[in-house]
PDB file of C-alpha atoms in Angstrom:
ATOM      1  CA  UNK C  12      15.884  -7.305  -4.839  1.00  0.00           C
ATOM      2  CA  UNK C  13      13.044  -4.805  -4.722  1.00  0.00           C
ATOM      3  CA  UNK C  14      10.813  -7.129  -3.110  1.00  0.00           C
ATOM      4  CA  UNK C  15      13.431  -7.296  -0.613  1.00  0.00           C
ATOM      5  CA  UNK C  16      13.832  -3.694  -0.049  1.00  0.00           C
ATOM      6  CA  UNK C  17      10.409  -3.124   0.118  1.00  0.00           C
ATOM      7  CA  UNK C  18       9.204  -5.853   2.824  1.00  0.00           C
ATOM      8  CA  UNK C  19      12.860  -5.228   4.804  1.00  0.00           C
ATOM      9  CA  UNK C  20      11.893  -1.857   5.156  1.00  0.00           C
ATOM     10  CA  UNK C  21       8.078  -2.447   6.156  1.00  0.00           C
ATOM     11  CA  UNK C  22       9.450  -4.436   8.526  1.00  0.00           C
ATOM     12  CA  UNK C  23      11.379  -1.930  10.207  1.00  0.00           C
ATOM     13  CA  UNK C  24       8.890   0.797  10.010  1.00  0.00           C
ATOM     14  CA  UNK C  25       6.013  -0.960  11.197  1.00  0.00           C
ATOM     15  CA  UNK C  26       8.121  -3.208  14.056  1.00  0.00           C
ATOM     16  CA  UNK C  27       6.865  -6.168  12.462  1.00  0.00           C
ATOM     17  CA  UNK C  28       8.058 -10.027  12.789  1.00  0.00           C
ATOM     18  CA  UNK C  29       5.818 -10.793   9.334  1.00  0.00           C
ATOM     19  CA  UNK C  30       4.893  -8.966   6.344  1.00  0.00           C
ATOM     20  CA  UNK C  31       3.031 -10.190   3.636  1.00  0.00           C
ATOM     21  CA  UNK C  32       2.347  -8.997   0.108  1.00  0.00           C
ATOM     22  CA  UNK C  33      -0.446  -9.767  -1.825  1.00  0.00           C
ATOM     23  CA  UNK C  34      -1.315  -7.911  -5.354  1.00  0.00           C
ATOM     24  CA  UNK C  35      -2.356  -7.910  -8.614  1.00  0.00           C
ATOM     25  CA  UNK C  36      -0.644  -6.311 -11.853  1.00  0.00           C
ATOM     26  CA  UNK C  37      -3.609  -4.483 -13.497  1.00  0.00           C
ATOM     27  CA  UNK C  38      -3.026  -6.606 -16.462  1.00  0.00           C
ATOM     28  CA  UNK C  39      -2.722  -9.473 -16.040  1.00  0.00           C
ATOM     29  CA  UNK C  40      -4.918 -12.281 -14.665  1.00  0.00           C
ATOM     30  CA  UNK C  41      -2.533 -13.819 -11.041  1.00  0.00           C
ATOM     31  CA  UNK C  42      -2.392 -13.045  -7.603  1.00  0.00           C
ATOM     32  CA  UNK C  43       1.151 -12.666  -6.512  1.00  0.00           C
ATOM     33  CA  UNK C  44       2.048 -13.475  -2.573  1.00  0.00           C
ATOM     34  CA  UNK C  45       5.437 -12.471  -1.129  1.00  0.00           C
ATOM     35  CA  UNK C  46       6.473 -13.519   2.493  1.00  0.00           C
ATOM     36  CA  UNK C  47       9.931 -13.675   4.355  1.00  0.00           C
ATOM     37  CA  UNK C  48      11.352 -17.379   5.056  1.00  0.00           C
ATOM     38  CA  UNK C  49      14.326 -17.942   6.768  1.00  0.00           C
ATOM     39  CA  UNK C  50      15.707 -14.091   6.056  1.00  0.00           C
ATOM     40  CA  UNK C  51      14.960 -14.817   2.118  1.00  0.00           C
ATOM     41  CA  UNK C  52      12.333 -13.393   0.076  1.00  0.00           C
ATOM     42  CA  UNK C  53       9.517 -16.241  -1.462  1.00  0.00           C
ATOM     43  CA  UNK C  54       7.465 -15.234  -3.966  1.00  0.00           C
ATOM     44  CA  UNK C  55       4.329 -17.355  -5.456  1.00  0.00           C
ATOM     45  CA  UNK C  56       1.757 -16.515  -8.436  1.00  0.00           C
ATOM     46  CA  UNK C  57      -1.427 -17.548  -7.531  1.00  0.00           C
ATOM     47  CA  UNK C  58      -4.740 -17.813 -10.407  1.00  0.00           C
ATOM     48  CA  UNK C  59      -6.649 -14.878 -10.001  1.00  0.00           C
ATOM     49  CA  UNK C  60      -9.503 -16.307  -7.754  1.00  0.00           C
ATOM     50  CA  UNK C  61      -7.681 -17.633  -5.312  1.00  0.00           C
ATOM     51  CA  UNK C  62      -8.119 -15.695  -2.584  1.00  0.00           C
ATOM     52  CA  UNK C  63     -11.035 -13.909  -3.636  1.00  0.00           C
ATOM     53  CA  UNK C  64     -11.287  -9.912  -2.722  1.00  0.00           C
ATOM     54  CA  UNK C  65      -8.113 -11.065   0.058  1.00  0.00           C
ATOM     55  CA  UNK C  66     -10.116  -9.034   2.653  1.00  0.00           C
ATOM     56  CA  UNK C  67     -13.907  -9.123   3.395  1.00  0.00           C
ATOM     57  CA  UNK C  68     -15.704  -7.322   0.655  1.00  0.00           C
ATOM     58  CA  UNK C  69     -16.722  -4.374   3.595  1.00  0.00           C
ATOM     59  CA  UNK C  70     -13.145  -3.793   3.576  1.00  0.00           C
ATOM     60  CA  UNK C  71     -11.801  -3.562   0.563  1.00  0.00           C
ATOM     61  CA  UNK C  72      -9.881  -0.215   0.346  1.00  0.00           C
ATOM     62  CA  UNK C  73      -9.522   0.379   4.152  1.00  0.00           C
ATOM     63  CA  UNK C  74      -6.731   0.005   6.693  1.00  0.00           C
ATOM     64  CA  UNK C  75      -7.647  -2.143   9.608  1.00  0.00           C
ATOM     65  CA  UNK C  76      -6.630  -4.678  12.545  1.00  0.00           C
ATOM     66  CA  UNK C  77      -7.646  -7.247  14.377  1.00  0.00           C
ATOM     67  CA  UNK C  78      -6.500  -9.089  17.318  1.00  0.00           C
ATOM     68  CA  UNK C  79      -7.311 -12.668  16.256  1.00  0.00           C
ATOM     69  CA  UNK C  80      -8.438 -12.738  12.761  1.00  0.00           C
ATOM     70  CA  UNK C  81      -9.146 -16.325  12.650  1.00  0.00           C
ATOM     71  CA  UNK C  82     -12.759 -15.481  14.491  1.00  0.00           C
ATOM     72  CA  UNK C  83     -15.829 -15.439  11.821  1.00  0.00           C
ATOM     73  CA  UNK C  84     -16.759 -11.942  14.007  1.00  0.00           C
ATOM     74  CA  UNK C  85     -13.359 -10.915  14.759  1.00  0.00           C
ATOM     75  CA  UNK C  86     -13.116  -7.497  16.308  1.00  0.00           C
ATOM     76  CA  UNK C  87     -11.778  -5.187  13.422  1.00  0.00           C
ATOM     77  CA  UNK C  88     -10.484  -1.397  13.939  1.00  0.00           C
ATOM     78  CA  UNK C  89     -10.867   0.449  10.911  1.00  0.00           C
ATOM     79  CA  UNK C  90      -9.813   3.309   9.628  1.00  0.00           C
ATOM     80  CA  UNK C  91     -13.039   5.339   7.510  1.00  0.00           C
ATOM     81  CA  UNK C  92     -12.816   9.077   7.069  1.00  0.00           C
ATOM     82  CA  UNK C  93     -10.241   9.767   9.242  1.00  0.00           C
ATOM     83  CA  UNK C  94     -12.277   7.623  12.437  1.00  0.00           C
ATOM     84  CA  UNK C  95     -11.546   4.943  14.097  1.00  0.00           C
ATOM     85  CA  UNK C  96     -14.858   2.421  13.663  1.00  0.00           C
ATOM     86  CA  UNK C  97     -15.330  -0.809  14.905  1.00  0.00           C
ATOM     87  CA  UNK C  98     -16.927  -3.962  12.976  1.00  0.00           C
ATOM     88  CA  UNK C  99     -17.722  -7.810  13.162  1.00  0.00           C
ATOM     89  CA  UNK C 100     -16.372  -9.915  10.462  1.00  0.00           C
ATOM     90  CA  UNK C 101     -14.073 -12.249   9.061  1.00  0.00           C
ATOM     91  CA  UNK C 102     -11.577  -9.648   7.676  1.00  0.00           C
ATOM     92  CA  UNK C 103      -9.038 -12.153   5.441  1.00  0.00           C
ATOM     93  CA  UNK C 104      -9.728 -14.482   3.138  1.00  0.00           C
ATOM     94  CA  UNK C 105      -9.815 -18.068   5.003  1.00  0.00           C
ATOM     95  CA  UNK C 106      -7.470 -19.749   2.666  1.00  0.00           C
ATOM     96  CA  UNK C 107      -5.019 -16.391   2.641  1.00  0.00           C
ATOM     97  CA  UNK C 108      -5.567 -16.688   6.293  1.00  0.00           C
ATOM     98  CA  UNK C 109      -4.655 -20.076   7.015  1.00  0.00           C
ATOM     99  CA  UNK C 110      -2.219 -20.143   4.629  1.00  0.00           C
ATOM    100  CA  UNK C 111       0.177 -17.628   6.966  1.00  0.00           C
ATOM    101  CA  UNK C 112      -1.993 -18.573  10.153  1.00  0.00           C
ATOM    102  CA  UNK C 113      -2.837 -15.059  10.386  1.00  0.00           C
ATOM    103  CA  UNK C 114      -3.845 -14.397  13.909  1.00  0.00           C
ATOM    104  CA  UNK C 115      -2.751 -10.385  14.897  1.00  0.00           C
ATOM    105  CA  UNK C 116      -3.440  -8.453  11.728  1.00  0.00           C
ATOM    106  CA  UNK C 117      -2.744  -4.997  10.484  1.00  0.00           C
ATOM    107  CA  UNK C 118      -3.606  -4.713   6.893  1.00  0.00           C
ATOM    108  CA  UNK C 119      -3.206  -1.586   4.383  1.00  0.00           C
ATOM    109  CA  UNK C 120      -4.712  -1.460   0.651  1.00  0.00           C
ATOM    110  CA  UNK C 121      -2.002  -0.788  -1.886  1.00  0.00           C
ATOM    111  CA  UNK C 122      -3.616   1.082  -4.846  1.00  0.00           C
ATOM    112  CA  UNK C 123      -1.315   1.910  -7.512  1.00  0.00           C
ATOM    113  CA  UNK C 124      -1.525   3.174 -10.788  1.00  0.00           C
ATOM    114  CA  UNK C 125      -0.506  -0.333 -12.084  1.00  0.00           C
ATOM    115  CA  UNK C 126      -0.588  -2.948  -9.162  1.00  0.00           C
ATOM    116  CA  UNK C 127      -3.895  -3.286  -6.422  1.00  0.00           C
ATOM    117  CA  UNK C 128      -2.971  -5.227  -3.226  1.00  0.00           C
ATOM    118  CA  UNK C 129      -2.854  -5.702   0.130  1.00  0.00           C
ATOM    119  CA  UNK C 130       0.339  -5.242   2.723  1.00  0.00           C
ATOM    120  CA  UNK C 131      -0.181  -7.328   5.603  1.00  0.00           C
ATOM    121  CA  UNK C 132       1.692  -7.222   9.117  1.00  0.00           C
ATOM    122  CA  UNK C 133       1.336  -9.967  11.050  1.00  0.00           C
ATOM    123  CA  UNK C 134       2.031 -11.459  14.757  1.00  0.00           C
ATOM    124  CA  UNK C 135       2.822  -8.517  16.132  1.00  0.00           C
ATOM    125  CA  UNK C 136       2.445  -8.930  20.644  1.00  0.00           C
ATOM    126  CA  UNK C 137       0.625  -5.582  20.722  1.00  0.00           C
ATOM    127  CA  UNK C 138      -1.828  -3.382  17.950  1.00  0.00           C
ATOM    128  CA  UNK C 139      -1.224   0.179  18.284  1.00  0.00           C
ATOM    129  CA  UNK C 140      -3.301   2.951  16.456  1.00  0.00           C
ATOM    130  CA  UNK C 141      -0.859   4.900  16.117  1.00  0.00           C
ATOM    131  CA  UNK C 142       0.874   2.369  14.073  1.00  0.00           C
ATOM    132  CA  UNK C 143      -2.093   1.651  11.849  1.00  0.00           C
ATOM    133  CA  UNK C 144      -2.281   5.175  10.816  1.00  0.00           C
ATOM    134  CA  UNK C 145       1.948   4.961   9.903  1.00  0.00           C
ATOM    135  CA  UNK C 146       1.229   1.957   8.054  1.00  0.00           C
ATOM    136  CA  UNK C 147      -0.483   3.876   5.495  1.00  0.00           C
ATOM    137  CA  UNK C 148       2.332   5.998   4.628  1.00  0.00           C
ATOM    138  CA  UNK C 149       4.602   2.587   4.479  1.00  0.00           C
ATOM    139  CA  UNK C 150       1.928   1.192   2.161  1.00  0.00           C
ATOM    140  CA  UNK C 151       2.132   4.041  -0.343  1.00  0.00           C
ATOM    141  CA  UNK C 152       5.778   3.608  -0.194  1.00  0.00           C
ATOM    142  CA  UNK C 153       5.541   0.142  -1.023  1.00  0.00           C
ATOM    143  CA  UNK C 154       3.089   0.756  -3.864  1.00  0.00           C
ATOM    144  CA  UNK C 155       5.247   3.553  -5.895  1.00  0.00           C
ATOM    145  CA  UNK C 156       7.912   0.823  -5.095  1.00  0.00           C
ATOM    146  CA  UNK C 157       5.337  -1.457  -6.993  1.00  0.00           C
ATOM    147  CA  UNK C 158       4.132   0.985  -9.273  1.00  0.00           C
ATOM    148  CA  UNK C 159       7.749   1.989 -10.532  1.00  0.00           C
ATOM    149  CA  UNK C 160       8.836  -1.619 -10.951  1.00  0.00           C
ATOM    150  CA  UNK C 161       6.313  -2.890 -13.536  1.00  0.00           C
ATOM    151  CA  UNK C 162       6.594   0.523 -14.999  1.00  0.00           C
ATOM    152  CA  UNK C 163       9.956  -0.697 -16.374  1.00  0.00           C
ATOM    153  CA  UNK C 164       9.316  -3.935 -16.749  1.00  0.00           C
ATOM    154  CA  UNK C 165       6.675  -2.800 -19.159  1.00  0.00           C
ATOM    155  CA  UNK C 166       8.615  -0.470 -21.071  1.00  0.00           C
ATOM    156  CA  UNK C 167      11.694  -2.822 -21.406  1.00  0.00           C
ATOM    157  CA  UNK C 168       8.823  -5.514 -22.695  1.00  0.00           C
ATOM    158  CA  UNK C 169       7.190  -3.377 -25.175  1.00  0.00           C
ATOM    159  CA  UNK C 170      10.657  -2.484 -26.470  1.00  0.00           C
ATOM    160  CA  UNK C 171       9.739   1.328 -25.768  1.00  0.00           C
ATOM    161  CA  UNK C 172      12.039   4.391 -27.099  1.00  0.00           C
ATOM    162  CA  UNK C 173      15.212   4.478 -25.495  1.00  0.00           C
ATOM    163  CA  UNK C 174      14.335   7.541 -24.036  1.00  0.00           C
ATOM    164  CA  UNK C 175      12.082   6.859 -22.548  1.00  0.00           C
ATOM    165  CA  UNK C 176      13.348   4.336 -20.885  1.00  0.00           C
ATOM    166  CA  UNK C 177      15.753   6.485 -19.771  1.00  0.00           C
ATOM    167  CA  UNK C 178      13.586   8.960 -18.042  1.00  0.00           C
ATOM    168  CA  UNK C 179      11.622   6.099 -16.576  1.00  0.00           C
ATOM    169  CA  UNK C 180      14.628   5.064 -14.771  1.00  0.00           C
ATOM    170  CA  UNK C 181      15.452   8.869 -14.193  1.00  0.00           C
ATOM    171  CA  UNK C 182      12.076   9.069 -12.479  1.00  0.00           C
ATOM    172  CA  UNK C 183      12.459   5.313 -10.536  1.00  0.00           C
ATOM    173  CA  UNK C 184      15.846   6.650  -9.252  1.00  0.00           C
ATOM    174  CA  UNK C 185      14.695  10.228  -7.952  1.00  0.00           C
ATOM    175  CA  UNK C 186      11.839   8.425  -6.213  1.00  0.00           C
ATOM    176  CA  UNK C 187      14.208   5.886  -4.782  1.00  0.00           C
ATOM    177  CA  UNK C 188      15.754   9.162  -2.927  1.00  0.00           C
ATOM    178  CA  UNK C 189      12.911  11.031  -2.043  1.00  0.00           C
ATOM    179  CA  UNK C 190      11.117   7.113  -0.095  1.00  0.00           C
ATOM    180  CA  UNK C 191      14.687   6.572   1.301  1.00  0.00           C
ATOM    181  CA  UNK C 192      14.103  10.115   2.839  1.00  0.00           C
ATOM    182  CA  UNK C 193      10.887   9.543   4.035  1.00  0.00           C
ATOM    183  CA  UNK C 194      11.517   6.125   5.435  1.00  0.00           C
ATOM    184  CA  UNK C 195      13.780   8.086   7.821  1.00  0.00           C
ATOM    185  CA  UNK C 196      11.201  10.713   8.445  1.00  0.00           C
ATOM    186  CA  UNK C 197       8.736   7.684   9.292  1.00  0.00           C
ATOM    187  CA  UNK C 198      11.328   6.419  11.644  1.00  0.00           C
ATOM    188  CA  UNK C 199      11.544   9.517  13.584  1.00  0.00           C
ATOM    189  CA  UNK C 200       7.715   9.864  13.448  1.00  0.00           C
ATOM    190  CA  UNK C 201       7.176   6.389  15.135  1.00  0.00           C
ATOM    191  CA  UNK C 202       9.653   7.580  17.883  1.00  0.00           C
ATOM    192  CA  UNK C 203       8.011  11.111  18.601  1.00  0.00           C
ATOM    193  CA  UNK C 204       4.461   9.637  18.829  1.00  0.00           C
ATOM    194  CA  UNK C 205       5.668   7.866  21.677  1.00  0.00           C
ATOM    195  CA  UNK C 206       6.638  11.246  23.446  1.00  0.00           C
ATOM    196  CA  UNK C 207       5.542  13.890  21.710  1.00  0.00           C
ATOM    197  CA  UNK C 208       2.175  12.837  19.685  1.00  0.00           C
ATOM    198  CA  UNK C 209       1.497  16.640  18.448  1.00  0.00           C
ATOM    199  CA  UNK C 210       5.563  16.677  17.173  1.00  0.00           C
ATOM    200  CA  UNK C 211       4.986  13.359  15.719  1.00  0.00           C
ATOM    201  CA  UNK C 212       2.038  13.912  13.537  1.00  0.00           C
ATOM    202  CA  UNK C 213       3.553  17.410  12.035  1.00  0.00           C
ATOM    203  CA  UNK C 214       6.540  14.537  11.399  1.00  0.00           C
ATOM    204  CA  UNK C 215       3.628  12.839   9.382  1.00  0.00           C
ATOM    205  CA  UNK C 216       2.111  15.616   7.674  1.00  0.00           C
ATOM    206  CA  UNK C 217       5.473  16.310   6.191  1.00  0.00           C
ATOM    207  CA  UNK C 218       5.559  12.904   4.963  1.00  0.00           C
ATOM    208  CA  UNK C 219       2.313  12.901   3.287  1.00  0.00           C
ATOM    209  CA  UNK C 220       3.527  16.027   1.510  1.00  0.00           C
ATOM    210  CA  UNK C 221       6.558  14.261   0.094  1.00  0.00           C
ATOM    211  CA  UNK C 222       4.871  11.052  -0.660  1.00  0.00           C
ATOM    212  CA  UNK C 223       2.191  13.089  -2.616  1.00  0.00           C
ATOM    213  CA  UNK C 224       4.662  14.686  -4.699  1.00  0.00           C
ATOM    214  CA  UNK C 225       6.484  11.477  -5.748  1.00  0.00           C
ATOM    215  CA  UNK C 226       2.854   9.922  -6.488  1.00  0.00           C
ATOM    216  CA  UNK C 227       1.783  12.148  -8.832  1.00  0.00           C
ATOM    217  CA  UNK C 228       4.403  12.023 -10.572  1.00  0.00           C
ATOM    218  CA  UNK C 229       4.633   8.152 -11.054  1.00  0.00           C
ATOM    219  CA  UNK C 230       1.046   8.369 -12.015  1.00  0.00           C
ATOM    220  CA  UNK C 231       1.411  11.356 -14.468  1.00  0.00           C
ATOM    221  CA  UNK C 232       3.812   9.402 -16.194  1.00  0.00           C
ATOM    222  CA  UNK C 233       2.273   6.309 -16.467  1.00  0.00           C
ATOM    223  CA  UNK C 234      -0.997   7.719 -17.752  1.00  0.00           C
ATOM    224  CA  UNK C 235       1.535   9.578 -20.345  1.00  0.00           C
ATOM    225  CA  UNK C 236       2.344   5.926 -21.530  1.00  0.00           C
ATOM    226  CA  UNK C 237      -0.660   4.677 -22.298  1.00  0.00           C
ATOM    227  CA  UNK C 238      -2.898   5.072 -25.708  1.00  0.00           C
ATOM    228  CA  UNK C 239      -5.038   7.838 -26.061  1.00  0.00           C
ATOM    229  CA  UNK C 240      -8.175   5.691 -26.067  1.00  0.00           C
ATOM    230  CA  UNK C 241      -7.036   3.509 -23.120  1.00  0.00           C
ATOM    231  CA  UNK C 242      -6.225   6.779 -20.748  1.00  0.00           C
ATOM    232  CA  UNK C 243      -9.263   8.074 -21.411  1.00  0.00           C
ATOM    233  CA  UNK C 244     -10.688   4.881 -20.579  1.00  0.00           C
ATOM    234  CA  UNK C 245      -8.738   4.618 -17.174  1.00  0.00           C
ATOM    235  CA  UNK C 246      -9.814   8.108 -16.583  1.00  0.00           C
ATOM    236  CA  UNK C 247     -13.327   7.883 -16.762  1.00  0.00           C
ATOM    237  CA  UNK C 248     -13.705   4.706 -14.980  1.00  0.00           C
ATOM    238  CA  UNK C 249     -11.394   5.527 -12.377  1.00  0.00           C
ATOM    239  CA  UNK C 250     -12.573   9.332 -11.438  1.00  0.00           C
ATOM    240  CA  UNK C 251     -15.255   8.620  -8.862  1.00  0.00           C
ATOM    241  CA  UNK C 252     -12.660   6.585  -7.141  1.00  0.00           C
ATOM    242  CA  UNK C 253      -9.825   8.372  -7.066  1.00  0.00           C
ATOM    243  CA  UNK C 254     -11.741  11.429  -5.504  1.00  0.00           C
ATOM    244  CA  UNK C 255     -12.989   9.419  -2.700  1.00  0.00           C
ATOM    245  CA  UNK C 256      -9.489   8.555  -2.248  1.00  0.00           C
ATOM    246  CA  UNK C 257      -8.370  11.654  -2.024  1.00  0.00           C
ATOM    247  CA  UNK C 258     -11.343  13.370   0.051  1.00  0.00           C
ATOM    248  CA  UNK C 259     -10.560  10.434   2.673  1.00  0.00           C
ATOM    249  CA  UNK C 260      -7.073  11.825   2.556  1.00  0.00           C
ATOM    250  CA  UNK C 261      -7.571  15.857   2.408  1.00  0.00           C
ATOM    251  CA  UNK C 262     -10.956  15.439   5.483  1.00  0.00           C
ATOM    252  CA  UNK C 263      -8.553  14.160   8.293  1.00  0.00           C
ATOM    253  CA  UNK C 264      -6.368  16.431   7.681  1.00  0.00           C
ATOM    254  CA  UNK C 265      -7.807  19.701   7.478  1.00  0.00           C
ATOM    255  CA  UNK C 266     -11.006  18.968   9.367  1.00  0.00           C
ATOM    256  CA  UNK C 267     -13.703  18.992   7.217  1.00  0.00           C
ATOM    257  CA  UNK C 268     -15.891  16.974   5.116  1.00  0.00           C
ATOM    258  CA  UNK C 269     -15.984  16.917   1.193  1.00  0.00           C
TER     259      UNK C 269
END
């Protein structure tokens, strides 16, 4: 059912015949793949190696497209610092590729507190930028989407404290609300870039704002979960990462470079 939700409404946002999901729970050792056939969700676990990095290694962690990614130099838009830059490459993994005959691609990285994937929308008759920058909101939807259902599924399994449980699902419920709200503020966004670009990207900054909020605190939460010795582990690993992340967010927006 969440898989459902989440694809259904990618699908909508983004205007797109395909989507794919491909990501990996943090602990465990499979690739999962979901797709839409015949209006139904499938779902596959793949070994871990199976598709490699999914995307070519030099763009890992970016948003791009490409026209006909079956090329070995495909043109690729992607999105670094804000800019629009354009590359050579093969941009999905061949047997990923092939396996969805991925030809028009717009791909987002999901990158969760507890799942790392890729959101994939494919066959689309015509790439807009404009798009490709909405995706990214629609991709953080999808991962606190992710994030909050292996948070439970964690709990439940480890046979956690009732309550906290019960403010898990308190948490998983008020973010349900606050992405069904900005799924309609996306919706309007989409239509006001069309005809009013500067109305359209206040649309998005107001967006960002409320997915922000929900993020942090899905990820303060989980961290609150885990051991002492493995947080701090997370923590230290994970800083110089996460502040790229967020200086690639925070430098479009206001201008300047961090």
């Amino acid at each position: 059912a969440v898989l459902t939700e989440i694809m259904s409404k990618a699908g909508d946002l983004l205007g797109a015949p395909q989507i794919v999901l491909a990501w990996s729970d943090t602990e465990e050792a499979a690739v999962n793949v979901a797709w839409m056939a015949d209006g139904r969700v499938m779902w596959k676990e793949d070994p871990a190696d199976t598709y490699g990095t999914i995307v070519s290694p030099t763009l890992v962690g970016r948003t791009f497209q490409t026209t006909n990614a079956a090329l070995d130099r495909s043109r690729v838009v992607v999105i670094t610092r804000g800019r629009f830059l354009r590359r050579r490459c093969r941009p999905v993994d061949e047997r990923l590729r092939a396996r969805f005959n991925m030809r028009a691609v717009q791909s987002w990285p999901l990158e969760g507190e507890l799942v790392r994937g890729r959101l994939f929308c494919l066959d689309k008759s015509a790439l807009s930028l404009d798009e490709l920058t909405m995706g990214e909101f629609v991709a953080r939807l999808a991962t606190t989407r992710l994030d909050g259902l292996y948070l439970l599924s964690r709990l439940q399994d480890a046979r956690a404290l009732e309550e906290r449980v019960r403010v898990a699902r308190d948490l998983h419920d008020s973010l349900l609300q606050s992405q069904a709200g900005a799924a309609v503020h996306l919706l309007a966004a989409r239509r006001l870039l069309e005809r009013d670009p500067a109305a359209g990207k206040h649309r998005l900054e107001e967006v960002q704002q409320q997915l922000e909020h929900g993020e942090l605190e899905m990820r303060a939460f989980i961290r609150d979960l885990r051991p002492p010795r493995q947080a701090a582990e997370v923590a230290r690993v994970g800083v110089g990462e996460r502040l790229q992340n967020q200086a690639q967010r925070i430098e479009p927006q206001w201008e300047i470079r961090l």
